[in-house]
CSV table of C-alpha atoms and ligand atoms in Angstrom, one decimal:
chain,number,residue,atom,x,y,z
P,1,UNK,CA,-18.9,20.8,-5.4
P,2,UNK,CA,-17.9,24.3,-4.3
P,3,UNK,CA,-14.4,24.7,-2.9
P,4,UNK,CA,-14.0,26.2,0.5
P,5,UNK,CA,-11.2,27.6,2.6
P,6,UNK,CA,-10.9,25.0,5.3
P,7,UNK,CA,-8.7,24.4,8.3
P,8,UNK,CA,-5.7,22.1,8.3
P,9,UNK,CA,-6.0,19.0,10.6
P,10,UNK,CA,-3.3,20.7,12.8
P,11,UNK,CA,-3.2,24.3,13.6
P,12,UNK,CA,-0.1,25.9,12.3
P,13,UNK,CA,1.5,29.3,12.3
P,14,UNK,CA,1.5,31.4,9.1
P,15,UNK,CA,4.9,32.3,7.7
P,16,UNK,CA,4.4,35.8,6.4
P,17,UNK,CA,7.8,35.8,4.7
P,18,UNK,CA,6.6,33.4,2.0
P,19,UNK,CA,5.2,34.6,-1.3
P,20,UNK,CA,1.5,34.7,-1.7
P,21,UNK,CA,0.7,32.8,-4.9
P,22,UNK,CA,-2.2,30.8,-3.5
P,23,UNK,CA,-5.7,30.8,-5.1
P,24,UNK,CA,-8.1,32.7,-2.8
P,25,UNK,CA,-10.6,29.8,-2.7
P,26,UNK,CA,-8.8,26.7,-1.7
P,27,UNK,CA,-7.9,24.0,0.9
P,28,UNK,CA,-5.5,24.2,3.9
P,29,UNK,CA,-4.8,20.4,3.7
P,30,UNK,CA,-4.4,18.3,0.6
P,31,UNK,CA,-3.5,14.7,0.1
P,32,UNK,CA,-2.2,13.8,-3.4
P,33,UNK,CA,-1.9,10.2,-4.6
P,34,UNK,CA,-2.0,8.5,-7.9
P,35,UNK,CA,-5.4,7.1,-7.3
P,36,UNK,CA,-8.4,8.7,-5.6
P,37,UNK,CA,-10.2,6.5,-3.1
P,38,UNK,CA,-12.8,5.8,-5.7
P,39,UNK,CA,-12.4,4.4,-9.1
P,40,UNK,CA,-14.7,4.1,-12.0
P,41,UNK,CA,-13.0,1.4,-14.0
P,42,UNK,CA,-15.1,-1.8,-13.9
P,43,UNK,CA,-18.8,-2.1,-13.2
P,44,UNK,CA,-19.0,0.3,-10.3
P,45,UNK,CA,-21.4,-0.5,-7.5
P,46,UNK,CA,-21.9,2.9,-5.7
P,47,UNK,CA,-23.3,5.4,-8.2
P,48,UNK,CA,-20.8,4.1,-10.7
P,49,UNK,CA,-17.9,4.3,-8.2
P,50,UNK,CA,-16.2,1.6,-6.4
P,51,UNK,CA,-13.4,1.6,-3.7
P,52,UNK,CA,-9.9,1.7,-5.2
P,53,UNK,CA,-7.6,-1.2,-4.5
P,54,UNK,CA,-4.6,-1.2,-2.3
P,55,UNK,CA,-3.2,-0.4,1.1
P,56,UNK,CA,-2.8,3.3,0.5
P,57,UNK,CA,-6.5,3.9,0.1
P,58,UNK,CA,-7.3,1.6,3.0
P,59,UNK,CA,-5.1,3.7,5.2
P,60,UNK,CA,-6.0,7.2,4.1
P,61,UNK,CA,-9.7,7.0,3.4
P,62,UNK,CA,-10.7,6.9,7.1
P,63,UNK,CA,-8.5,9.9,7.8
P,64,UNK,CA,-9.9,11.9,4.8
P,65,UNK,CA,-13.5,11.0,5.7
P,66,UNK,CA,-13.0,12.9,8.9
P,67,UNK,CA,-10.9,15.7,7.4
P,68,UNK,CA,-11.9,19.0,5.8
P,69,UNK,CA,-9.1,18.7,3.3
P,70,UNK,CA,-9.2,17.6,-0.3
P,71,UNK,CA,-7.8,14.5,-2.0
P,72,UNK,CA,-6.2,15.0,-5.4
P,73,UNK,CA,-5.7,12.0,-7.6
P,74,UNK,CA,-6.7,10.0,-10.7
P,75,UNK,CA,-10.3,8.6,-10.8
P,76,UNK,CA,-9.6,5.3,-12.5
P,77,UNK,CA,-10.9,6.0,-16.1
P,78,UNK,CA,-8.8,7.1,-19.1
P,79,UNK,CA,-9.4,10.1,-21.2
P,80,UNK,CA,-12.1,11.6,-19.0
P,81,UNK,CA,-12.0,15.1,-17.4
P,82,UNK,CA,-14.2,15.6,-14.3
P,83,UNK,CA,-14.9,18.5,-12.1
P,84,UNK,CA,-14.1,18.2,-8.3
P,85,UNK,CA,-16.8,16.4,-6.5
P,86,UNK,CA,-17.7,15.0,-3.1
P,87,UNK,CA,-18.0,11.3,-2.2
P,88,UNK,CA,-18.3,9.6,1.2
P,89,UNK,CA,-17.8,13.1,2.8
P,90,UNK,CA,-14.5,13.5,1.0
P,91,UNK,CA,-13.7,16.4,-1.3
P,92,UNK,CA,-12.1,14.8,-4.4
P,93,UNK,CA,-10.1,16.6,-7.1
P,94,UNK,CA,-9.7,14.4,-10.1
P,95,UNK,CA,-6.6,14.5,-12.3
P,96,UNK,CA,-7.2,13.3,-15.8
P,97,UNK,CA,-4.9,10.7,-17.5
P,98,UNK,CA,-5.0,9.7,-21.1
P,99,UNK,CA,-4.8,6.1,-22.3
P,100,UNK,CA,-1.3,6.8,-23.5
P,101,UNK,CA,-0.2,8.2,-20.2
P,102,UNK,CA,-1.7,5.2,-18.4
P,103,UNK,CA,0.5,3.0,-20.5
P,104,UNK,CA,3.7,5.0,-20.2
P,105,UNK,CA,3.5,6.6,-16.7
P,106,UNK,CA,1.3,4.2,-14.7
P,107,UNK,CA,1.9,0.7,-16.3
P,108,UNK,CA,5.3,1.6,-17.6
P,109,UNK,CA,7.5,3.8,-15.4
P,110,UNK,CA,5.5,3.4,-12.1
P,111,UNK,CA,4.8,-0.3,-12.3
P,112,UNK,CA,7.4,-1.8,-14.7
P,113,UNK,CA,10.4,0.4,-13.7
P,114,UNK,CA,10.0,1.7,-10.2
P,115,UNK,CA,7.8,-1.1,-8.6
P,116,UNK,CA,10.2,-4.0,-9.4
P,117,UNK,CA,13.3,-1.8,-8.7
P,118,UNK,CA,11.9,-0.8,-5.3
P,119,UNK,CA,11.0,-4.5,-4.5
P,120,UNK,CA,14.4,-6.1,-4.6
P,121,UNK,CA,14.2,-6.5,-8.4
P,122,UNK,CA,12.1,-9.7,-7.9
P,123,UNK,CA,11.1,-9.0,-11.5
P,124,UNK,CA,13.5,-7.3,-13.8
P,125,UNK,CA,12.9,-3.5,-14.0
P,126,UNK,CA,12.6,-2.0,-17.5
P,127,UNK,CA,14.1,1.4,-18.3
P,128,UNK,CA,12.6,3.4,-21.2
P,129,UNK,CA,13.1,7.0,-21.9
P,130,UNK,CA,9.6,7.5,-23.2
P,131,UNK,CA,8.2,6.2,-19.9
P,132,UNK,CA,10.4,8.6,-17.9
P,133,UNK,CA,9.2,11.5,-20.1
P,134,UNK,CA,5.6,10.6,-19.4
P,135,UNK,CA,6.3,10.2,-15.7
P,136,UNK,CA,7.7,13.8,-15.5
P,137,UNK,CA,4.8,15.2,-17.5
P,138,UNK,CA,2.2,13.5,-15.4
P,139,UNK,CA,3.9,14.4,-12.1
P,140,UNK,CA,3.7,18.0,-13.2
P,141,UNK,CA,0.0,17.7,-13.9
P,142,UNK,CA,-0.6,16.4,-10.3
P,143,UNK,CA,1.6,19.2,-8.9
P,144,UNK,CA,-0.4,21.8,-11.0
P,145,UNK,CA,-3.7,20.4,-9.6
P,146,UNK,CA,-2.4,20.8,-6.1
P,147,UNK,CA,-1.2,24.3,-6.8
P,148,UNK,CA,-4.6,25.3,-8.1
P,149,UNK,CA,-6.4,24.1,-5.0
P,150,UNK,CA,-3.9,24.8,-2.1
P,151,UNK,CA,-4.5,27.8,0.1
P,152,UNK,CA,-1.6,30.0,1.2
P,153,UNK,CA,0.7,28.0,3.6
P,154,UNK,CA,-1.3,24.8,3.1
P,155,UNK,CA,-0.1,21.5,4.2
P,156,UNK,CA,0.3,19.0,1.3
P,157,UNK,CA,0.9,15.3,1.8
P,158,UNK,CA,2.2,13.6,-1.3
P,159,UNK,CA,1.8,9.8,-1.4
P,160,UNK,CA,3.9,7.1,-2.9
P,161,UNK,CA,6.4,6.2,-5.7
P,162,UNK,CA,4.2,7.3,-8.6
P,163,UNK,CA,4.6,11.0,-7.5
P,164,UNK,CA,8.2,11.3,-6.4
P,165,UNK,CA,8.8,14.4,-8.5
P,166,UNK,CA,5.8,16.3,-7.1
P,167,UNK,CA,7.5,17.6,-3.9
P,168,UNK,CA,10.2,19.6,-5.9
P,169,UNK,CA,7.6,20.8,-8.4
P,170,UNK,CA,5.5,22.1,-5.6
P,171,UNK,CA,8.4,23.8,-3.9
P,172,UNK,CA,9.5,25.5,-7.1
P,173,UNK,CA,6.0,27.0,-7.7
P,174,UNK,CA,4.8,27.4,-4.1
P,175,UNK,CA,7.5,27.8,-1.5
P,176,UNK,CA,4.8,28.8,1.0
P,177,UNK,CA,3.5,25.2,1.2
P,178,UNK,CA,4.5,22.7,3.9
P,179,UNK,CA,5.3,19.6,1.9
P,180,UNK,CA,5.3,16.0,3.3
P,181,UNK,CA,5.9,12.8,1.3
P,182,UNK,CA,5.1,9.2,2.4
P,183,UNK,CA,6.5,6.2,0.5
P,184,UNK,CA,4.2,3.3,1.0
P,185,UNK,CA,6.6,0.8,-0.5
P,186,UNK,CA,10.2,-0.1,0.4
P,187,UNK,CA,13.0,2.2,-0.6
P,188,UNK,CA,15.8,0.1,-2.1
P,189,UNK,CA,19.4,-0.1,-1.0
P,190,UNK,CA,21.7,2.3,-2.8
P,191,UNK,CA,23.3,-0.5,-4.9
P,192,UNK,CA,19.9,-1.4,-6.5
P,193,UNK,CA,18.6,2.1,-6.7
P,194,UNK,CA,21.8,3.0,-8.6
P,195,UNK,CA,20.5,1.2,-11.7
P,196,UNK,CA,17.9,3.8,-12.3
P,197,UNK,CA,19.1,6.1,-15.2
P,198,UNK,CA,17.2,9.0,-13.6
P,199,UNK,CA,18.2,8.4,-10.0
P,200,UNK,CA,19.4,12.0,-9.4
P,201,UNK,CA,16.3,13.5,-10.8
P,202,UNK,CA,14.1,11.2,-8.7
P,203,UNK,CA,16.0,12.0,-5.5
P,204,UNK,CA,15.9,15.7,-6.2
P,205,UNK,CA,12.2,15.5,-6.7
P,206,UNK,CA,11.8,13.9,-3.2
P,207,UNK,CA,14.2,16.4,-1.6
P,208,UNK,CA,11.6,19.1,-2.4
P,209,UNK,CA,9.7,17.8,0.7
P,210,UNK,CA,10.3,19.1,4.2
P,211,UNK,CA,9.6,15.7,5.6
P,212,UNK,CA,9.9,12.3,3.9
P,213,UNK,CA,8.2,9.4,5.6
P,214,UNK,CA,9.1,5.7,5.1
P,215,UNK,CA,7.7,2.5,6.4
P,216,UNK,CA,10.9,1.2,8.1
P,217,UNK,CA,14.0,2.9,9.4
P,218,UNK,CA,16.0,1.0,6.8
P,219,UNK,CA,14.0,2.6,4.0
P,220,UNK,CA,14.8,6.1,5.4
P,221,UNK,CA,18.5,5.3,5.6
P,222,UNK,CA,18.6,3.8,2.2
P,223,UNK,CA,17.1,7.0,0.8
P,224,UNK,CA,19.4,9.3,2.8
P,225,UNK,CA,22.5,7.3,1.6
P,226,UNK,CA,21.4,7.5,-2.0
P,227,UNK,CA,20.6,11.2,-1.7
P,228,UNK,CA,24.1,11.9,-0.3
P,229,UNK,CA,25.7,9.8,-3.0
P,230,UNK,CA,23.8,10.9,-6.1
P,231,UNK,CA,22.8,14.6,-5.3
P,232,UNK,CA,24.4,17.6,-3.7
P,233,UNK,CA,22.6,16.9,-0.4
P,234,UNK,CA,24.8,16.8,2.6
P,235,UNK,CA,24.2,15.9,6.3
P,236,UNK,CA,24.4,13.1,8.7
P,237,UNK,CA,22.2,10.0,9.2
P,238,UNK,CA,18.7,10.8,8.0
P,239,UNK,CA,19.0,14.6,8.4
P,240,UNK,CA,19.8,16.1,5.1
P,241,UNK,CA,20.7,19.6,4.0
P,242,UNK,CA,20.1,21.0,0.5
P,243,UNK,CA,21.1,24.4,-0.8
P,244,UNK,CA,18.3,26.6,-2.0
P,245,UNK,CA,18.7,30.2,-3.2
P,246,UNK,CA,22.0,30.4,-1.4
P,247,UNK,CA,20.4,29.1,1.9
P,248,UNK,CA,20.5,25.7,3.5
P,249,UNK,CA,17.2,23.9,3.9
P,250,UNK,CA,16.8,20.8,6.0
P,251,UNK,CA,15.0,17.7,4.8
P,252,UNK,CA,14.2,14.9,7.3
P,253,UNK,CA,13.8,11.2,6.3
P,254,UNK,CA,12.1,9.2,9.1
P,255,UNK,CA,10.1,6.0,9.6
P,256,UNK,CA,6.4,6.2,10.2
P,257,UNK,CA,5.0,2.7,10.1
P,258,UNK,CA,1.5,2.8,8.6
P,259,UNK,CA,-1.5,1.0,10.2
P,260,UNK,CA,-5.2,0.4,9.8
P,261,UNK,CA,-8.5,1.6,11.2
P,262,UNK,CA,-8.3,-1.1,13.8
P,263,UNK,CA,-11.5,0.0,15.6
P,264,UNK,CA,-13.6,-0.2,12.4
P,265,UNK,CA,-12.4,-3.7,11.5
P,266,UNK,CA,-12.8,-4.9,15.1
P,267,UNK,CA,-16.4,-3.5,15.2
P,268,UNK,CA,-17.3,-5.2,11.9
P,269,UNK,CA,-15.9,-8.4,13.3
P,270,UNK,CA,-18.5,-8.3,16.1
P,271,UNK,CA,-21.5,-7.7,13.8
P,272,UNK,CA,-23.9,-10.7,13.9
P,273,UNK,CA,-24.5,-10.8,10.1
P,274,UNK,CA,-20.7,-10.9,9.5
P,275,UNK,CA,-20.2,-13.6,12.1
P,276,UNK,CA,-23.0,-15.5,10.4
P,277,UNK,CA,-21.4,-15.0,7.0
P,278,UNK,CA,-18.1,-16.5,8.3
P,279,UNK,CA,-20.0,-19.6,9.5
P,280,UNK,CA,-21.6,-19.8,6.1
P,281,UNK,CA,-18.2,-19.6,4.3
P,282,UNK,CA,-16.9,-22.5,6.5
P,283,UNK,CA,-20.1,-24.5,5.9
P,284,UNK,CA,-19.9,-23.9,2.1
P,285,UNK,CA,-16.4,-25.3,2.1
P,286,UNK,CA,-17.6,-28.5,3.8
P,287,UNK,CA,-16.7,-27.5,7.4
P,288,UNK,CA,-13.0,-28.4,7.2
P,289,UNK,CA,-11.1,-28.5,10.5
P,290,UNK,CA,-8.7,-25.7,9.3
P,291,UNK,CA,-9.2,-22.9,6.9
P,292,UNK,CA,-6.1,-21.1,5.7
P,293,UNK,CA,-6.4,-17.7,4.0
P,294,UNK,CA,-4.3,-15.6,1.7
P,295,UNK,CA,-5.5,-12.1,0.6
P,296,UNK,CA,-3.4,-10.2,-1.9
P,297,UNK,CA,-3.4,-8.1,-4.9
P,298,UNK,CA,-2.3,-10.5,-7.6
P,299,UNK,CA,1.3,-9.2,-7.5
P,300,UNK,CA,4.6,-11.1,-7.8
P,301,UNK,CA,5.9,-9.4,-4.6
P,302,UNK,CA,3.3,-11.2,-2.5
P,303,UNK,CA,4.8,-14.6,-2.6
P,304,UNK,CA,1.6,-16.4,-3.8
P,305,UNK,CA,3.7,-18.9,-5.8
P,306,UNK,CA,5.8,-19.8,-2.7
P,307,UNK,CA,2.7,-20.3,-0.6
P,308,UNK,CA,1.1,-22.6,-3.2
P,309,UNK,CA,4.3,-24.6,-3.5
P,310,UNK,CA,4.5,-25.1,0.2
P,311,UNK,CA,0.8,-26.1,0.4
P,312,UNK,CA,1.1,-28.5,-2.6
P,313,UNK,CA,4.1,-30.2,-1.1
P,314,UNK,CA,2.3,-30.6,2.3
P,315,UNK,CA,-0.6,-32.3,0.4
P,316,UNK,CA,1.8,-34.5,-1.5
P,317,UNK,CA,3.7,-35.4,1.7
P,318,UNK,CA,0.4,-36.3,3.4
P,319,UNK,CA,1.1,-33.8,6.2
P,320,UNK,CA,-2.2,-32.1,5.4
P,321,UNK,CA,-5.3,-33.6,3.9
P,322,UNK,CA,-8.0,-32.2,1.7
P,323,UNK,CA,-11.3,-32.1,3.6
P,324,UNK,CA,-9.3,-31.3,6.8
P,325,UNK,CA,-7.5,-28.2,5.4
P,326,UNK,CA,-8.7,-25.8,2.8
P,327,UNK,CA,-6.7,-22.8,1.5
P,328,UNK,CA,-8.8,-19.8,0.4
P,329,UNK,CA,-6.7,-17.6,-1.9
P,330,UNK,CA,-8.2,-14.2,-2.7
P,331,UNK,CA,-6.2,-12.6,-5.5
P,332,UNK,CA,-7.6,-9.3,-6.4
P,333,UNK,CA,-7.1,-8.2,-10.0
P,334,UNK,CA,-4.2,-5.8,-10.3
P,335,UNK,CA,-2.2,-4.0,-13.1
P,336,UNK,CA,-3.5,-6.6,-15.6
P,337,UNK,CA,-2.0,-5.0,-18.7
P,338,UNK,CA,1.5,-5.2,-17.3
P,339,UNK,CA,3.4,-8.2,-18.7
P,340,UNK,CA,4.8,-9.5,-15.4
P,341,UNK,CA,1.3,-9.5,-13.9
P,342,UNK,CA,-0.2,-11.4,-16.9
P,343,UNK,CA,2.5,-14.0,-16.6
P,344,UNK,CA,2.0,-14.3,-12.8
P,345,UNK,CA,-1.8,-14.8,-13.3
P,346,UNK,CA,-1.2,-17.6,-15.8
P,347,UNK,CA,1.3,-19.3,-13.5
P,348,UNK,CA,-0.8,-19.0,-10.3
P,349,UNK,CA,-4.0,-20.2,-12.1
P,350,UNK,CA,-2.1,-23.1,-13.7
P,351,UNK,CA,-0.7,-24.1,-10.3
P,352,UNK,CA,-4.1,-23.8,-8.6
P,353,UNK,CA,-5.7,-26.0,-11.4
P,354,UNK,CA,-2.9,-28.6,-10.9
P,355,UNK,CA,-3.3,-28.7,-7.1
P,356,UNK,CA,-7.1,-29.0,-7.3
P,357,UNK,CA,-7.0,-31.5,-10.2
P,358,UNK,CA,-4.7,-33.7,-8.1
P,359,UNK,CA,-6.2,-33.4,-4.7
P,360,UNK,CA,-9.8,-32.3,-4.8
P,361,UNK,CA,-12.6,-34.8,-4.0
P,362,UNK,CA,-16.2,-34.6,-4.9
P,363,UNK,CA,-17.0,-33.0,-1.6
P,364,UNK,CA,-13.9,-30.9,-0.9
P,365,UNK,CA,-11.4,-28.6,-2.6
P,366,UNK,CA,-7.8,-28.0,-1.8
P,367,UNK,CA,-7.6,-24.4,-2.9
P,368,UNK,CA,-10.6,-22.1,-3.3
P,369,UNK,CA,-9.2,-19.5,-5.7
P,370,UNK,CA,-11.0,-16.2,-6.1
P,371,UNK,CA,-9.8,-13.6,-8.6
P,372,UNK,CA,-12.1,-10.8,-7.2
P,373,UNK,CA,-12.1,-7.8,-5.0
P,374,UNK,CA,-14.5,-7.8,-2.1
P,375,UNK,CA,-16.1,-5.2,0.1
P,376,UNK,CA,-14.6,-4.8,3.6
P,377,UNK,CA,-17.6,-6.7,5.2
P,378,UNK,CA,-16.8,-9.8,3.1
P,379,UNK,CA,-13.1,-9.5,3.9
P,380,UNK,CA,-13.8,-9.4,7.6
P,381,UNK,CA,-16.0,-12.5,7.3
P,382,UNK,CA,-13.1,-14.2,5.6
P,383,UNK,CA,-10.7,-13.2,8.4
P,384,UNK,CA,-13.2,-14.6,10.9
P,385,UNK,CA,-13.5,-17.8,9.0
P,386,UNK,CA,-9.7,-18.3,8.7
P,387,UNK,CA,-7.8,-20.3,11.4
P,388,UNK,CA,-4.5,-19.5,9.7
P,389,UNK,CA,-3.6,-16.3,7.8
P,390,UNK,CA,-0.8,-16.6,5.3
P,391,UNK,CA,1.2,-13.5,4.5
P,392,UNK,CA,4.2,-14.6,2.5
P,393,UNK,CA,5.4,-11.5,0.7
P,394,UNK,CA,8.9,-11.5,-0.7
P,395,UNK,CA,9.1,-7.8,-0.1
P,396,UNK,CA,6.3,-5.5,1.2
P,397,UNK,CA,6.4,-2.0,2.5
P,398,UNK,CA,4.0,-2.8,5.3
P,399,UNK,CA,1.1,-5.3,4.5
P,400,UNK,CA,-2.1,-4.1,6.0
P,401,UNK,CA,-3.9,-7.4,5.4
P,402,UNK,CA,-1.8,-8.9,8.3
P,403,UNK,CA,-2.9,-6.1,10.6
P,404,UNK,CA,-6.6,-6.4,9.5
P,405,UNK,CA,-6.5,-10.1,10.3
P,406,UNK,CA,-5.3,-9.4,13.8
P,407,UNK,CA,-7.9,-6.6,14.2
P,408,UNK,CA,-10.7,-9.0,13.3
P,409,UNK,CA,-9.6,-11.8,15.8
P,410,UNK,CA,-11.4,-10.3,18.8
P,411,UNK,CA,-11.5,-13.6,20.6
P,412,UNK,CA,-7.7,-14.1,20.4
P,413,UNK,CA,-8.0,-17.3,18.2
P,414,UNK,CA,-6.2,-17.7,14.9
P,415,UNK,CA,-2.6,-17.9,13.8
P,416,UNK,CA,-0.7,-15.4,11.6
P,417,UNK,CA,2.1,-16.6,9.4
P,418,UNK,CA,4.0,-13.5,8.4
P,419,UNK,CA,7.0,-12.9,6.1
P,420,UNK,CA,9.9,-11.2,7.8
P,421,UNK,CA,10.3,-9.2,4.6
P,422,UNK,CA,7.1,-7.1,5.4
P,423,UNK,CA,7.1,-3.9,7.3
P,424,UNK,CA,4.4,-5.4,9.5
P,425,UNK,CA,6.9,-7.9,10.9
P,426,UNK,CA,8.5,-5.0,12.9
P,427,UNK,CA,5.2,-4.5,14.8
P,428,UNK,CA,3.6,-8.0,14.8
P,429,UNK,CA,6.5,-9.7,16.4
P,430,UNK,CA,4.4,-12.5,17.9
P,431,UNK,CA,3.4,-13.8,14.5
P,432,UNK,CA,5.0,-17.0,13.2
P,433,UNK,CA,7.7,-15.2,11.3
P,434,UNK,CA,9.0,-16.9,8.1
P,435,UNK,CA,11.4,-16.5,5.3
P,436,UNK,CA,9.1,-17.2,2.2
P,437,UNK,CA,12.1,-18.4,0.2
P,438,UNK,CA,12.6,-21.2,2.7
P,439,UNK,CA,9.9,-23.6,1.5
P,440,UNK,CA,10.8,-26.2,4.2
P,441,UNK,CA,10.5,-23.6,6.9
P,442,UNK,CA,7.2,-22.3,5.5
P,443,UNK,CA,5.8,-25.8,5.5
P,444,UNK,CA,6.8,-26.3,9.1
P,445,UNK,CA,5.3,-22.9,10.0
P,446,UNK,CA,2.0,-24.0,8.4
P,447,UNK,CA,1.8,-27.3,10.3
P,448,UNK,CA,2.8,-25.4,13.5
P,449,UNK,CA,0.0,-22.9,12.9
P,450,UNK,CA,-2.5,-25.7,12.3
P,451,UNK,CA,-1.6,-27.4,15.6
P,452,UNK,CA,-0.8,-24.4,17.7
P,453,UNK,CA,-2.2,-24.9,21.3
P,454,UNK,CA,-5.0,-22.5,21.9
P,455,UNK,CA,-3.2,-21.0,24.9
P,456,UNK,CA,-0.1,-20.1,22.9
P,457,UNK,CA,-2.2,-18.8,20.0
P,458,UNK,CA,-4.3,-16.7,22.3
P,459,UNK,CA,-1.2,-15.1,24.0
P,460,UNK,CA,0.3,-14.3,20.7
P,461,UNK,CA,-2.8,-12.9,19.2
P,462,UNK,CA,-3.6,-10.7,22.2
P,463,UNK,CA,-0.1,-9.2,22.2
P,464,UNK,CA,-0.5,-8.3,18.5
P,465,UNK,CA,-4.0,-6.9,19.0
P,466,UNK,CA,-2.6,-4.6,21.8
P,467,UNK,CA,-0.1,-3.3,19.3
P,468,UNK,CA,-2.5,-2.4,16.6
P,469,UNK,CA,-5.2,-1.1,18.9
P,470,UNK,CA,-2.8,1.5,20.1
P,471,UNK,CA,-0.9,2.1,16.9
P,472,UNK,CA,-3.7,2.7,14.4
P,473,UNK,CA,-3.9,4.7,11.2
P,474,UNK,CA,-5.2,7.8,13.0
P,475,UNK,CA,-2.1,7.8,15.2
P,476,UNK,CA,0.1,7.3,12.1
P,477,UNK,CA,-1.3,10.3,10.3
P,478,UNK,CA,-1.3,12.6,13.3
P,479,UNK,CA,2.3,11.7,14.2
P,480,UNK,CA,3.4,12.4,10.6
P,481,UNK,CA,1.5,15.6,10.3
P,482,UNK,CA,2.6,16.9,13.8
P,483,UNK,CA,6.2,16.1,12.8
P,484,UNK,CA,5.7,18.0,9.5
P,485,UNK,CA,4.3,21.0,11.3
P,486,UNK,CA,7.3,20.8,13.7
P,487,UNK,CA,10.0,20.6,11.0
P,488,UNK,CA,8.4,23.4,9.0
P,489,UNK,CA,8.7,25.8,11.9
B,501,F6P,O1,1.4,1.3,-2.0
B,501,F6P,C1,1.2,0.4,-3.0
B,501,F6P,C2,0.3,0.8,-4.1
B,501,F6P,O2,0.9,1.0,-5.3
B,501,F6P,C3,-0.5,2.1,-3.9
B,501,F6P,O3,0.1,3.3,-4.3
B,501,F6P,C4,-1.7,1.8,-4.7
B,501,F6P,O4,-2.8,2.6,-4.3
B,501,F6P,C5,-1.9,0.4,-4.4
B,501,F6P,O5,-0.7,-0.2,-4.2
B,501,F6P,C6,-2.7,-0.4,-5.5
B,501,F6P,O6,-2.0,-0.3,-6.7
B,501,F6P,P1,-2.6,0.3,-8.1
B,501,F6P,O7,-3.0,1.7,-7.8
B,501,F6P,O8,-1.5,0.2,-9.1
B,501,F6P,O9,-3.7,-0.6,-8.4
């Protein structure tokens, strides 16, 4: 694919005082994330490519499909160097990773150090110097790829915890860039973050940005407090000041709750073939009165064990009966070589086996467990088939599945059980909010959801739909990028 000089999504003024180190043939807007939206691990169903997992791609792909910018990231295969290419009208710039780097930077530092640390230490984080070294090296490679493709004064939007050093690396090499960063996961309270041996370096990496976006106001203030405590940054609230070349530079940390392409999900939910598929799913399960649904990456932060425990107890108590209620649990494969994920899979699959062995009949199953990823059309059919959606995360930056379920319920039916430890709980206030650690409370919420009078369910669902129809992912990105433009002036 030939590179082109393209316009940024927002017009901005050139700053002629900044040095001109940009390549002559490059982009005015770049997104950089660990993963590209397409991934070539696995079988691949679209010319050898398949959609990458996770909320980040769900949120950013619709924006990038309409943008002229480029997306810089890893393409899902180890030890393979690819030229920039185009896919689904997106310009993609692949960053290569070796098998060793995947182990140390991705599985190690990103997903066995930072991920548990940033999610309330639900699993114990591991600290290894070799992982940290690989994290620095790989962050520099992502920064170099951006530098090689960014036009003078370009806007660069760095995504997520895997790339926290990239903002400062970009600033050091290219002070002409406007640098934004968005953290898709929570930012932990200072007392927990303090455990990280490289806390100062990580914070200084982030402080290279002009604007730091977080899911919730608390995440932004956790970051700002940590930055004041462990770096030379000063300032009040979430407005920070850092010294650079004898001058003060401002860094803002603010909340920008992410959302989904509501319109797209809602439209898919009105497609006759998808409605028919939802009917088929219900029929294949023996037409139970109630279908409950969980959709998660198979991750210990998602509270899948808590959900299964509550359901198993309800079956044991006789408060729900197989044949009347079926739980579909989609657990998409994730980070399978990380020890904690392997252990989780064994435990979840053992529990599902026990529940089904105890309660299944010849005709009906208690839990239909699916360790697969599905295309969006099948996901929407599942949302339409589900009377009750279970989102029981122990900690989650946002949780876009909760928003997708609401977007799919055009007729206002259905009940959403939503953990108060998700970012989504700030916006979907009419959900049945639960504390997933409180199993008795969760059981009560499930029986309430199953028996919720249709008038009450309808009022709640309509209010939630209004929220996400207005606050969609396009609004999220345009608010972030306008704010970035504003703070860079
Ligand atoms: O925001 C959470 C996140 O880690 C994203 O960065 C990522 O794209 C998604 O979850 C899926 O995780 P992974 O890329 O490790 O499969």
